[in-house]
Amino acid sequence: MRISFIGAGRVAHHLARALSQHHQIIQIYSRSFEPAQTLAAQVGATATVNICEINPEIDLVIIAVSDQVIVSVIAEVQYQLTDALIVHTSGSTDLEVLAKVHARAGVFYPLQTFSRDREISWADTPLFVEAQSEDDLVLLTALASQLSRRVYQYTSAQRLSLHLAAVFACNFSNYCYDMAKQVVDAQQVDFSLLYPLILETAHKAVQHDPKQMQTGPAMRGDQNILNMHQQMLQDAQREDLKKVYNLMSQQILQSHHPQ
Amino acid sequence: MRISFIGAGRVAHHLARALSQHHQIIQIYSRSFEPAQTLAAQVGATATVNICEINPEIDLVIIAVSDQVIVSVIAEVQYQLTDALIVHTSGSTDLEVLAKVHARAGVFYPLQTFSRDREISWADTPLFVEAQSEDDLVLLTALASQLSRRVYQYTSAQRLSLHLAAVFACNFSNYCYDMAKQVVDAQQVDFSLLYPLILETAHKAVQHDPKQMQTGPAMRGDQNILNMHQQMLQDAQREDLKKVYNLMSQQILQSHHPQ
């Protein structure tokens, strides 16, 4: 297939490189030239910032931009791309958003967290596909299966609930690590001491029910330790961390010691 | 060394089994006989629930009980154990708590999360030792070095700050997984779809600064998605999850987009 990308961010970066193993990447369009150029060079494509230069002779266009700008991007490019299948890569944007302005609309959502300088394992990354037409759904399923062993045809509603769960499992757990680092940094204690704990906690959660794996003072209902930790955060004038500490502890306590 | 345990919970279970490779485990004392008996059978020790039966002919006693009961346990056993080195395994209990009632007091704190049915890697688990006397500190350091490559002599204050950080990095991140599971369970979506995401998030955090690795709608400042997720939790009548969602999102947003 001849594939072009709209967007040159982290998702575009990882996806274009993975797809370039099996397909021809034609163009990378982005509002800023430099990221488009960097990615294009890696996948043997050309870069452009000019909508009028978008090549319409392609089979698939992948819109990999922030949810906020998907609508405006579609509005800009749709007249150039009348025949191609156009998909977005968002967990929380409905297929409808695309389908109401373009006949051949689809979704290609990888459930993973992407960073610039880390390779991810595509074979294990769940991919969720959706399309307006049955033919395009078959096409996207085949494409996804070239990258991953875990391909699912999900509706927009199911994908939305997965994405919400992913915010808890990924974005919020990462913020917990960030807060932990702030606590030890303030005492000049090395954050790397927590690495085995972080990894073991994550590995436990994927092998057992996380609720059954809960440990710590809130789970044990140890009010003395809870009070002491709250006092420490108070003394350190970390009202932000104290708010999170209180809310999370209260909910863990209630969940494990219901009245 | 001849070592006895007070407590037969998760920490005692893992620690006694690891130490039994190098030392003789004499007794397991616990208030309930069954857990003491189970652990004792595994490490070639005898089990007891009777304080008067505690054998004083030992080198080291490890108190591995909840923080809440450390004080009462010491009060109960100190008259039986006048000469032995007594240590506790708690991150948040000061050495003083033991030292004020027993001359040879120490701390042996493993920074890890322990579950009954999972082996942990002792070699990678950071161990923090502290003792009232220099001789006992040397002894505990040597003992810890038999289990782990990462042994540190930390003060109670340093250990306390590590334990507080561990609550964020482990207990709260695990609760994030638990909440994610509740979100997908409510939609009959399989929690295992989130496994690659959970593992990748944890592995990123131990190779990079977690703040630099933050992703998601709050980090991007995507108010539309934040509003939609809040509405979904509202519609599902999950006030508890919504509170966490709002607080965490607000703090991630402020931290990445300071006014």
Coordinates of C-alpha atoms in Angstrom, one line a residue:
Chain A
M1 CA 0.0 0.0 0.0
R2 CA 0.9 3.6 -0.5
I3 CA 0.5 5.4 2.8
S4 CA 0.8 9.0 3.9
F5 CA 0.8 10.6 7.4
I6 CA -0.8 13.7 8.6
G7 CA 1.2 14.6 11.7
A8 CA 4.8 13.9 12.7
G9 CA 4.5 13.4 16.5
R10 CA 5.2 10.4 18.6
V11 CA 2.4 8.1 17.3
A12 CA 3.2 9.0 13.6
H13 CA 6.9 8.5 14.3
H14 CA 6.5 4.9 15.7
L15 CA 3.7 3.9 13.3
A16 CA 5.3 5.2 10.1
R17 CA 8.5 3.3 11.0
A18 CA 6.7 0.1 11.7
L19 CA 4.5 0.3 8.5
S20 CA 7.5 1.2 6.3
Q21 CA 8.7 -2.4 6.8
H22 CA 5.7 -3.6 4.8
H23 CA 4.5 -0.6 2.8
Q24 CA 5.6 2.5 0.9
I25 CA 5.4 5.6 3.0
I26 CA 4.8 8.4 0.5
Q27 CA 4.4 11.7 2.4
I28 CA 4.6 13.2 5.9
Y29 CA 2.5 16.3 6.2
S30 CA 2.9 18.5 9.3
R31 CA 2.5 22.2 10.2
S32 CA 6.1 22.4 11.1
F33 CA 8.7 21.3 8.5
E34 CA 11.4 20.0 10.8
P35 CA 9.6 17.1 12.5
A36 CA 8.0 16.1 9.1
Q37 CA 11.4 16.2 7.5
T38 CA 13.1 14.1 10.3
L39 CA 10.4 11.4 10.1
A40 CA 10.2 11.5 6.3
A41 CA 14.0 10.9 6.0
Q42 CA 13.7 7.8 8.3
V43 CA 10.9 6.2 6.2
G44 CA 11.9 7.1 2.7
A45 CA 9.0 9.6 2.3
T46 CA 8.9 13.3 1.3
A47 CA 7.9 16.0 3.8
T48 CA 5.5 18.8 3.3
V49 CA 3.9 21.7 5.2
N50 CA 1.8 22.8 2.2
I51 CA -1.7 21.3 1.9
C52 CA -1.7 21.8 -1.8
E53 CA 1.3 19.6 -2.1
I54 CA -0.4 16.6 -0.6
N55 CA -0.3 13.7 -3.1
P56 CA -3.8 12.3 -3.7
E57 CA -2.4 9.1 -5.3
I58 CA -2.4 7.1 -2.1
D59 CA -4.3 4.2 -0.6
L60 CA -4.3 5.2 3.0
V61 CA -3.9 8.4 5.0
I62 CA -3.2 8.2 8.7
I63 CA -4.1 11.2 10.8
A64 CA -1.9 11.1 13.9
V65 CA -2.4 14.4 15.6
S66 CA -3.9 15.5 19.0
D67 CA -7.6 14.9 19.4
Q68 CA -8.1 18.7 19.6
V69 CA -7.0 19.3 16.0
I70 CA -8.4 16.2 14.2
V71 CA -11.5 18.1 13.1
S72 CA -9.6 21.1 11.7
V73 CA -7.0 18.9 10.0
I74 CA -9.7 16.9 8.3
A75 CA -11.4 20.1 7.1
E76 CA -8.1 21.2 5.6
V77 CA -7.1 18.0 3.8
Q78 CA -10.3 16.4 2.7
Y79 CA -10.5 18.2 -0.7
Q80 CA -7.1 16.8 -1.6
L81 CA -7.9 13.3 -0.6
T82 CA -11.3 12.3 -2.0
D83 CA -10.7 8.6 -2.7
A84 CA -8.2 7.4 -0.1
L85 CA -9.2 5.6 3.1
I86 CA -8.5 8.1 5.9
V87 CA -8.1 6.9 9.5
H88 CA -7.3 8.6 12.8
T89 CA -5.3 7.0 15.6
S90 CA -7.2 8.4 18.6
G91 CA -8.8 6.4 21.5
S92 CA -11.3 9.0 22.3
T93 CA -12.5 10.4 19.0
D94 CA -15.6 8.9 17.5
L95 CA -15.4 7.4 13.9
E96 CA -18.3 9.7 13.2
V97 CA -16.1 12.8 13.4
L98 CA -14.3 11.6 10.3
A99 CA -17.2 9.7 8.7
K100 CA -19.4 12.7 8.5
V101 CA -17.0 14.5 6.1
H102 CA -15.4 11.6 4.3
A103 CA -16.9 8.4 2.9
R104 CA -14.0 6.1 3.4
A105 CA -13.4 6.7 7.2
G106 CA -11.7 4.5 9.7
V107 CA -9.9 4.2 13.0
F108 CA -6.5 2.6 13.7
Y109 CA -5.9 2.9 17.5
P110 CA -2.8 1.5 19.1
L111 CA -3.2 1.1 22.9
Q112 CA 0.3 2.0 24.0
T113 CA 2.3 4.9 25.3
F114 CA 4.8 6.2 22.9
S115 CA 8.1 8.0 23.6
R116 CA 10.6 9.4 21.1
D117 CA 13.6 7.5 22.3
R118 CA 12.1 4.1 23.1
E119 CA 11.3 1.2 20.8
I120 CA 8.0 -0.5 21.6
S121 CA 7.0 -4.0 20.9
W122 CA 4.4 -3.8 18.1
A123 CA 3.7 -7.5 18.2
D124 CA 2.3 -7.2 21.7
T125 CA 0.6 -3.9 21.3
P126 CA -3.2 -4.2 21.0
L127 CA -4.6 -2.5 17.9
F128 CA -8.2 -1.5 17.6
V129 CA -9.7 -1.0 14.1
E130 CA -13.0 0.4 13.0
A131 CA -14.3 1.5 9.6
Q132 CA -17.4 2.9 7.9
S133 CA -17.4 0.1 5.2
E134 CA -16.9 -3.6 5.6
D135 CA -14.2 -3.6 2.9
D136 CA -12.2 -1.0 4.7
L137 CA -12.6 -2.9 8.0
V138 CA -11.1 -6.0 6.3
L139 CA -8.3 -3.9 4.9
L140 CA -7.5 -2.3 8.2
T141 CA -7.6 -5.6 10.0
A142 CA -5.1 -7.1 7.6
L143 CA -2.8 -4.1 7.9
A144 CA -3.0 -4.2 11.7
S145 CA -2.2 -7.9 11.7
Q146 CA 1.1 -7.2 10.0
L147 CA 2.2 -5.3 13.0
S148 CA 0.5 -7.0 15.9
R149 CA -0.8 -10.4 17.1
R150 CA -3.5 -8.6 19.0
V151 CA -6.0 -6.9 16.6
Y152 CA -9.6 -6.1 17.6
Q153 CA -12.6 -4.7 15.8
Y154 CA -14.0 -2.4 18.4
T155 CA -16.7 0.2 18.3
S156 CA -16.0 3.8 19.2
A157 CA -17.8 3.3 22.5
Q158 CA -15.7 0.3 23.5
R159 CA -12.5 2.2 22.4
L160 CA -13.5 5.2 24.5
S161 CA -13.9 3.1 27.6
L162 CA -10.5 1.5 27.0
H163 CA -8.9 4.9 26.5
L164 CA -10.4 6.2 29.8
A165 CA -9.0 3.1 31.6
A166 CA -5.6 3.7 29.9
V167 CA -5.5 7.2 31.5
F168 CA -5.8 5.6 34.9
A169 CA -3.4 2.7 34.1
C170 CA -0.7 4.7 32.3
N171 CA -1.0 8.5 32.7
F172 CA -2.0 8.4 36.4
S173 CA 0.4 5.6 37.4
N174 CA 3.2 7.6 35.7
Y175 CA 2.2 10.7 37.7
C176 CA 2.5 8.5 40.9
Y177 CA 6.1 7.8 39.9
D178 CA 6.7 11.5 39.2
M179 CA 5.3 12.3 42.7
A180 CA 7.5 9.6 44.3
K181 CA 10.5 11.1 42.6
Q182 CA 9.6 14.5 44.0
V183 CA 9.4 13.1 47.5
V184 CA 12.9 11.4 47.4
D185 CA 14.5 14.3 45.4
A186 CA 13.6 16.6 48.2
Q187 CA 15.6 14.5 50.6
Q188 CA 18.5 13.9 48.2
V189 CA 17.6 10.2 48.1
D190 CA 18.2 8.4 44.9
F191 CA 15.0 7.7 42.9
S192 CA 16.6 4.5 41.4
L193 CA 16.1 2.8 44.8
L194 CA 12.4 2.6 43.9
Y195 CA 13.0 0.9 40.6
P196 CA 12.6 -2.7 41.8
L197 CA 9.4 -1.7 43.6
I198 CA 7.9 0.0 40.6
L199 CA 8.7 -2.9 38.3
E200 CA 7.4 -5.6 40.7
T201 CA 4.2 -3.6 41.3
A202 CA 3.5 -3.5 37.5
H203 CA 4.4 -7.1 36.9
K204 CA 2.1 -8.2 39.8
A205 CA -0.8 -6.2 38.3
V206 CA -0.5 -8.1 35.0
Q207 CA -0.4 -11.5 36.6
H208 CA -3.0 -11.1 39.3
D209 CA -6.0 -8.9 40.1
P210 CA -4.5 -5.6 41.2
K211 CA -7.1 -5.2 44.0
Q212 CA -5.9 -8.5 45.5
M213 CA -2.3 -7.2 45.2
Q214 CA -2.9 -3.9 47.1
T215 CA -0.4 -3.3 49.9
G216 CA 0.5 -0.3 52.1
P217 CA -0.7 1.6 55.1
A218 CA -4.2 2.5 53.7
M219 CA -4.9 -1.1 52.7
R220 CA -3.9 -2.2 56.2
G221 CA -6.0 0.6 57.8
D222 CA -2.9 1.9 59.6
Q223 CA -4.1 5.3 60.8
N224 CA -0.8 6.1 62.6
I225 CA 1.3 5.8 59.5
L226 CA -1.3 7.6 57.4
N227 CA -1.3 10.5 59.8
M228 CA 2.5 10.6 59.9
H229 CA 2.8 10.7 56.1
Q230 CA 0.2 13.4 55.9
Q231 CA 2.1 15.4 58.5
M232 CA 5.3 15.0 56.6
L233 CA 3.7 16.4 53.4
Q234 CA 2.2 19.2 55.4
D235 CA 5.6 20.1 57.0
A236 CA 7.2 20.0 53.5
Q237 CA 4.5 22.4 52.3
R238 CA 3.5 20.0 49.6
E239 CA -0.3 20.6 49.6
D240 CA -0.5 19.1 46.1
L241 CA 1.0 15.7 47.1
K242 CA -1.0 15.8 50.4
K243 CA -4.3 16.1 48.5
V244 CA -3.4 13.1 46.3
Y245 CA -2.2 11.2 49.4
N246 CA -5.4 11.8 51.3
L247 CA -7.8 11.0 48.4
M248 CA -6.1 7.8 47.3
S249 CA -5.6 6.6 50.9
Q250 CA -9.2 7.3 51.7
Q251 CA -10.5 5.4 48.7
I252 CA -8.1 2.4 49.2
L253 CA -9.2 2.3 52.8
Q254 CA -12.9 2.3 51.9
S255 CA -12.4 -0.2 49.1
H256 CA -10.6 -2.7 51.4
H257 CA -12.5 -1.9 54.7
P258 CA -16.1 -1.2 53.6
Q259 CA -18.4 0.0 56.4
Chain B
M1 CA 23.4 -17.3 62.9
R2 CA 20.4 -18.5 64.8
I3 CA 17.4 -16.4 63.8
S4 CA 13.8 -16.3 65.0
F5 CA 10.8 -14.4 63.6
I6 CA 8.0 -12.5 65.4
G7 CA 5.3 -12.5 62.8
A8 CA 4.3 -14.8 60.0
G9 CA 2.9 -12.4 57.4
R10 CA 4.2 -11.7 53.9
V11 CA 7.5 -10.0 54.9
A12 CA 8.3 -12.8 57.4
H13 CA 7.4 -15.4 54.8
H14 CA 9.8 -14.0 52.1
L15 CA 12.6 -13.0 54.5
A16 CA 12.6 -16.2 56.5
R17 CA 12.8 -18.3 53.3
A18 CA 15.7 -16.2 51.9
L19 CA 17.6 -16.2 55.2
S20 CA 17.1 -19.9 55.7
Q21 CA 19.5 -20.5 52.8
H22 CA 22.4 -19.1 54.9
H23 CA 21.3 -19.4 58.5
Q24 CA 19.3 -21.5 60.9
I25 CA 15.7 -20.3 61.5
I26 CA 14.8 -21.4 65.0
Q27 CA 11.3 -20.2 65.7
I28 CA 8.3 -18.5 64.2
Y29 CA 6.1 -16.8 66.7
S30 CA 2.7 -15.5 65.7
R31 CA -0.6 -14.8 67.4
S32 CA -2.3 -17.4 65.2
F33 CA -0.8 -20.8 65.0
E34 CA -1.6 -21.7 61.4
P35 CA 0.5 -19.1 59.6
A36 CA 3.3 -19.6 62.0
Q37 CA 3.1 -23.4 61.5
T38 CA 3.0 -23.1 57.7
L39 CA 6.1 -20.8 57.5
A40 CA 8.0 -22.8 60.2
A41 CA 7.5 -26.0 58.2
Q42 CA 9.0 -24.3 55.1
V43 CA 12.2 -23.1 56.9
G44 CA 12.8 -26.0 59.3
A45 CA 11.8 -24.0 62.4
T46 CA 9.3 -24.6 65.2
A47 CA 6.1 -22.6 65.5
T48 CA 4.7 -21.1 68.7
V49 CA 1.9 -18.8 69.8
N50 CA 3.0 -18.8 73.4
I51 CA 5.4 -16.0 74.4
C52 CA 6.8 -18.1 77.3
E53 CA 7.9 -20.6 74.8
I54 CA 10.1 -18.2 72.9
N55 CA 13.6 -19.6 72.9
P56 CA 16.1 -17.0 74.1
E57 CA 19.1 -18.8 72.8
I58 CA 19.3 -16.9 69.5
D59 CA 21.4 -14.3 67.8
L60 CA 18.8 -12.3 66.0
V61 CA 15.1 -11.7 66.3
I62 CA 13.3 -10.2 63.3
I63 CA 10.0 -8.5 64.1
A64 CA 8.0 -8.5 60.9
V65 CA 4.5 -7.3 61.9
S66 CA 2.3 -4.3 61.0
D67 CA 3.7 -1.0 62.2
Q68 CA 0.6 -0.6 64.5
V69 CA 1.6 -3.6 66.6
I70 CA 5.4 -3.3 66.7
V71 CA 5.3 -1.5 70.1
S72 CA 2.9 -4.0 71.8
V73 CA 4.9 -6.9 70.4
I74 CA 8.1 -5.6 71.8
A75 CA 6.5 -5.0 75.1
E76 CA 5.4 -8.6 75.1
V77 CA 8.6 -10.3 74.1
Q78 CA 11.4 -8.2 75.5
Y79 CA 11.7 -10.0 78.8
Q80 CA 12.3 -13.3 77.0
L81 CA 14.9 -11.8 74.7
T82 CA 17.4 -9.8 76.7
D83 CA 20.6 -10.5 74.9
A84 CA 19.7 -11.0 71.2
L85 CA 19.8 -8.3 68.5
I86 CA 16.2 -7.4 67.8
V87 CA 15.3 -5.7 64.5
H88 CA 12.1 -4.5 62.9
T89 CA 11.4 -4.5 59.1
S90 CA 9.4 -1.3 58.9
G91 CA 10.0 1.7 56.6
S92 CA 8.1 4.1 58.8
T93 CA 8.9 3.1 62.4
D94 CA 11.9 4.9 64.0
L95 CA 14.8 2.8 65.4
E96 CA 14.1 4.7 68.7
V97 CA 10.8 2.8 69.2
L98 CA 12.8 -0.4 69.7
A99 CA 16.0 1.2 71.1
K100 CA 14.2 2.8 74.1
V101 CA 13.2 -0.6 75.4
H102 CA 16.0 -2.9 74.2
A103 CA 19.7 -2.2 74.1
R104 CA 20.6 -4.2 70.9
A105 CA 18.1 -2.6 68.6
G106 CA 18.2 -2.4 64.8
V107 CA 16.3 -2.1 61.6
F108 CA 16.3 -4.3 58.5
Y109 CA 14.0 -2.8 55.9
P110 CA 13.5 -4.3 52.4
L111 CA 12.1 -1.8 49.9
Q112 CA 9.8 -4.1 48.0
T113 CA 6.2 -5.2 47.8
F114 CA 5.6 -8.7 48.9
S115 CA 2.9 -11.1 47.9
R116 CA 2.3 -14.6 49.1
D117 CA 2.4 -16.3 45.7
R118 CA 5.2 -14.4 44.0
E119 CA 8.9 -14.9 44.3
I120 CA 10.9 -11.6 44.4
S121 CA 14.4 -11.0 43.3
W122 CA 16.3 -10.5 46.6
A123 CA 19.6 -9.7 44.8
D124 CA 18.0 -6.5 43.3
T125 CA 15.9 -5.5 46.4
P126 CA 17.4 -2.5 48.2
L127 CA 17.9 -3.3 51.9
F128 CA 18.3 -0.5 54.5
V129 CA 19.9 -1.3 57.8
E130 CA 20.3 0.7 60.9
A131 CA 21.4 -0.2 64.5
Q132 CA 22.0 1.3 67.9
S133 CA 25.6 0.0 68.1
E134 CA 28.3 0.0 65.5
D135 CA 28.9 -3.7 66.0
D136 CA 25.3 -4.6 65.3
L137 CA 25.3 -2.3 62.2
V138 CA 28.3 -4.2 60.8
L139 CA 26.5 -7.5 61.5
L140 CA 23.3 -6.4 59.8
T141 CA 25.2 -5.0 56.8
A142 CA 26.9 -8.4 56.4
L143 CA 23.6 -10.3 56.8
A144 CA 21.9 -8.0 54.2
S145 CA 24.8 -8.4 51.8
Q146 CA 24.1 -12.1 51.7
L147 CA 20.7 -11.4 50.2
S148 CA 21.2 -8.3 48.1
R149 CA 23.7 -6.4 46.1
R150 CA 22.1 -3.2 47.2
V151 CA 22.6 -2.6 51.0
Y152 CA 22.5 0.9 52.5
Q153 CA 23.0 2.3 56.0
Y154 CA 20.2 4.8 56.2
T155 CA 18.9 6.8 59.2
S156 CA 15.3 6.5 60.3
A157 CA 14.6 9.9 58.7
Q158 CA 15.9 8.9 55.3
R159 CA 14.1 5.6 55.5
L160 CA 10.9 7.4 56.3
S161 CA 11.1 9.6 53.2
L162 CA 11.8 6.5 51.1
H163 CA 8.7 4.7 52.5
L164 CA 6.5 7.7 51.8
A165 CA 7.8 7.8 48.2
A166 CA 7.1 4.0 48.0
V167 CA 3.5 4.6 48.9
F168 CA 3.2 6.8 45.8
A169 CA 5.3 4.6 43.5
C170 CA 3.7 1.3 44.6
N171 CA 0.5 1.5 46.6
F172 CA -1.0 4.4 44.6
S173 CA 0.2 3.2 41.2
N174 CA -1.4 -0.2 42.0
Y175 CA -4.6 1.6 42.9
C176 CA -4.5 3.3 39.5
Y177 CA -4.4 -0.2 37.9
D178 CA -7.3 -1.3 40.2
M179 CA -9.3 1.8 39.0
A180 CA -8.5 1.0 35.4
K181 CA -9.7 -2.5 35.8
Q182 CA -13.0 -1.2 37.3
V183 CA -13.5 1.0 34.2
V184 CA -13.0 -1.8 31.7
D185 CA -14.9 -4.4 33.8
A186 CA -17.9 -2.2 33.7
Q187 CA -17.9 -2.4 29.9
Q188 CA -17.1 -6.1 29.8
V189 CA -13.7 -5.2 28.2
D190 CA -10.8 -7.4 29.0
F191 CA -8.3 -5.8 31.5
S192 CA -5.5 -7.8 29.9
L193 CA -5.6 -5.4 26.9
L194 CA -3.9 -2.9 29.2
Y195 CA -1.0 -5.1 30.2
P196 CA 1.5 -3.9 27.5
L197 CA 0.6 -0.3 28.4
I198 CA 1.1 -0.9 32.2
L199 CA 4.5 -2.6 31.7
E200 CA 5.8 -0.1 29.2
T201 CA 4.8 2.8 31.5
A202 CA 6.7 1.2 34.4
H203 CA 9.7 0.3 32.3
K204 CA 9.9 3.9 30.9
A205 CA 9.8 5.3 34.4
V206 CA 12.9 3.3 35.5
Q207 CA 14.9 4.4 32.4
H208 CA 13.9 8.0 32.1
D209 CA 12.6 10.8 34.3
P210 CA 8.9 10.0 34.7
K211 CA 8.0 13.7 34.4
Q212 CA 9.5 13.7 30.9
M213 CA 7.6 10.5 30.1
Q214 CA 4.2 11.9 31.0
T215 CA 1.6 11.4 28.3
G216 CA -2.2 11.8 28.0
P217 CA -4.9 14.4 27.7
A218 CA -4.0 16.3 30.9
M219 CA -0.4 16.6 29.9
R220 CA -1.5 17.8 26.4
G221 CA -3.9 20.2 28.0
D222 CA -6.8 18.7 26.0
Q223 CA -9.8 20.1 27.8
N224 CA -12.3 18.4 25.4
I225 CA -11.1 14.9 26.3
L226 CA -10.8 15.8 30.0
N227 CA -14.4 17.0 30.0
M228 CA -15.6 13.9 28.1
H229 CA -13.9 11.5 30.5
Q230 CA -15.3 13.3 33.5
Q231 CA -18.8 13.1 31.9
M232 CA -18.4 9.4 31.3
L233 CA -17.5 8.8 35.0
Q234 CA -20.4 11.1 36.0
D235 CA -22.8 9.1 33.8
A236 CA -21.5 5.8 35.3
Q237 CA -22.1 7.3 38.8
R238 CA -18.5 6.7 39.7
E239 CA -18.0 9.8 41.9
D240 CA -14.9 8.1 43.5
L241 CA -13.1 7.6 40.2
K242 CA -14.2 11.1 39.0
K243 CA -12.6 12.7 42.1
V244 CA -9.3 10.9 41.4
Y245 CA -9.6 11.8 37.7
N246 CA -10.1 15.5 38.4
L247 CA -7.4 15.8 41.0
M248 CA -4.7 14.0 39.1
S249 CA -5.6 15.7 35.8
Q250 CA -5.6 19.1 37.4
Q251 CA -2.1 18.5 39.0
I252 CA -0.6 17.0 35.8
L253 CA -2.0 20.0 33.8
Q254 CA -0.5 22.5 36.3
S255 CA 2.8 20.7 36.5
H256 CA 3.2 20.7 32.7
H257 CA 1.5 24.0 31.9
P258 CA 2.4 26.3 34.8
Q259 CA 0.6 29.7 34.7

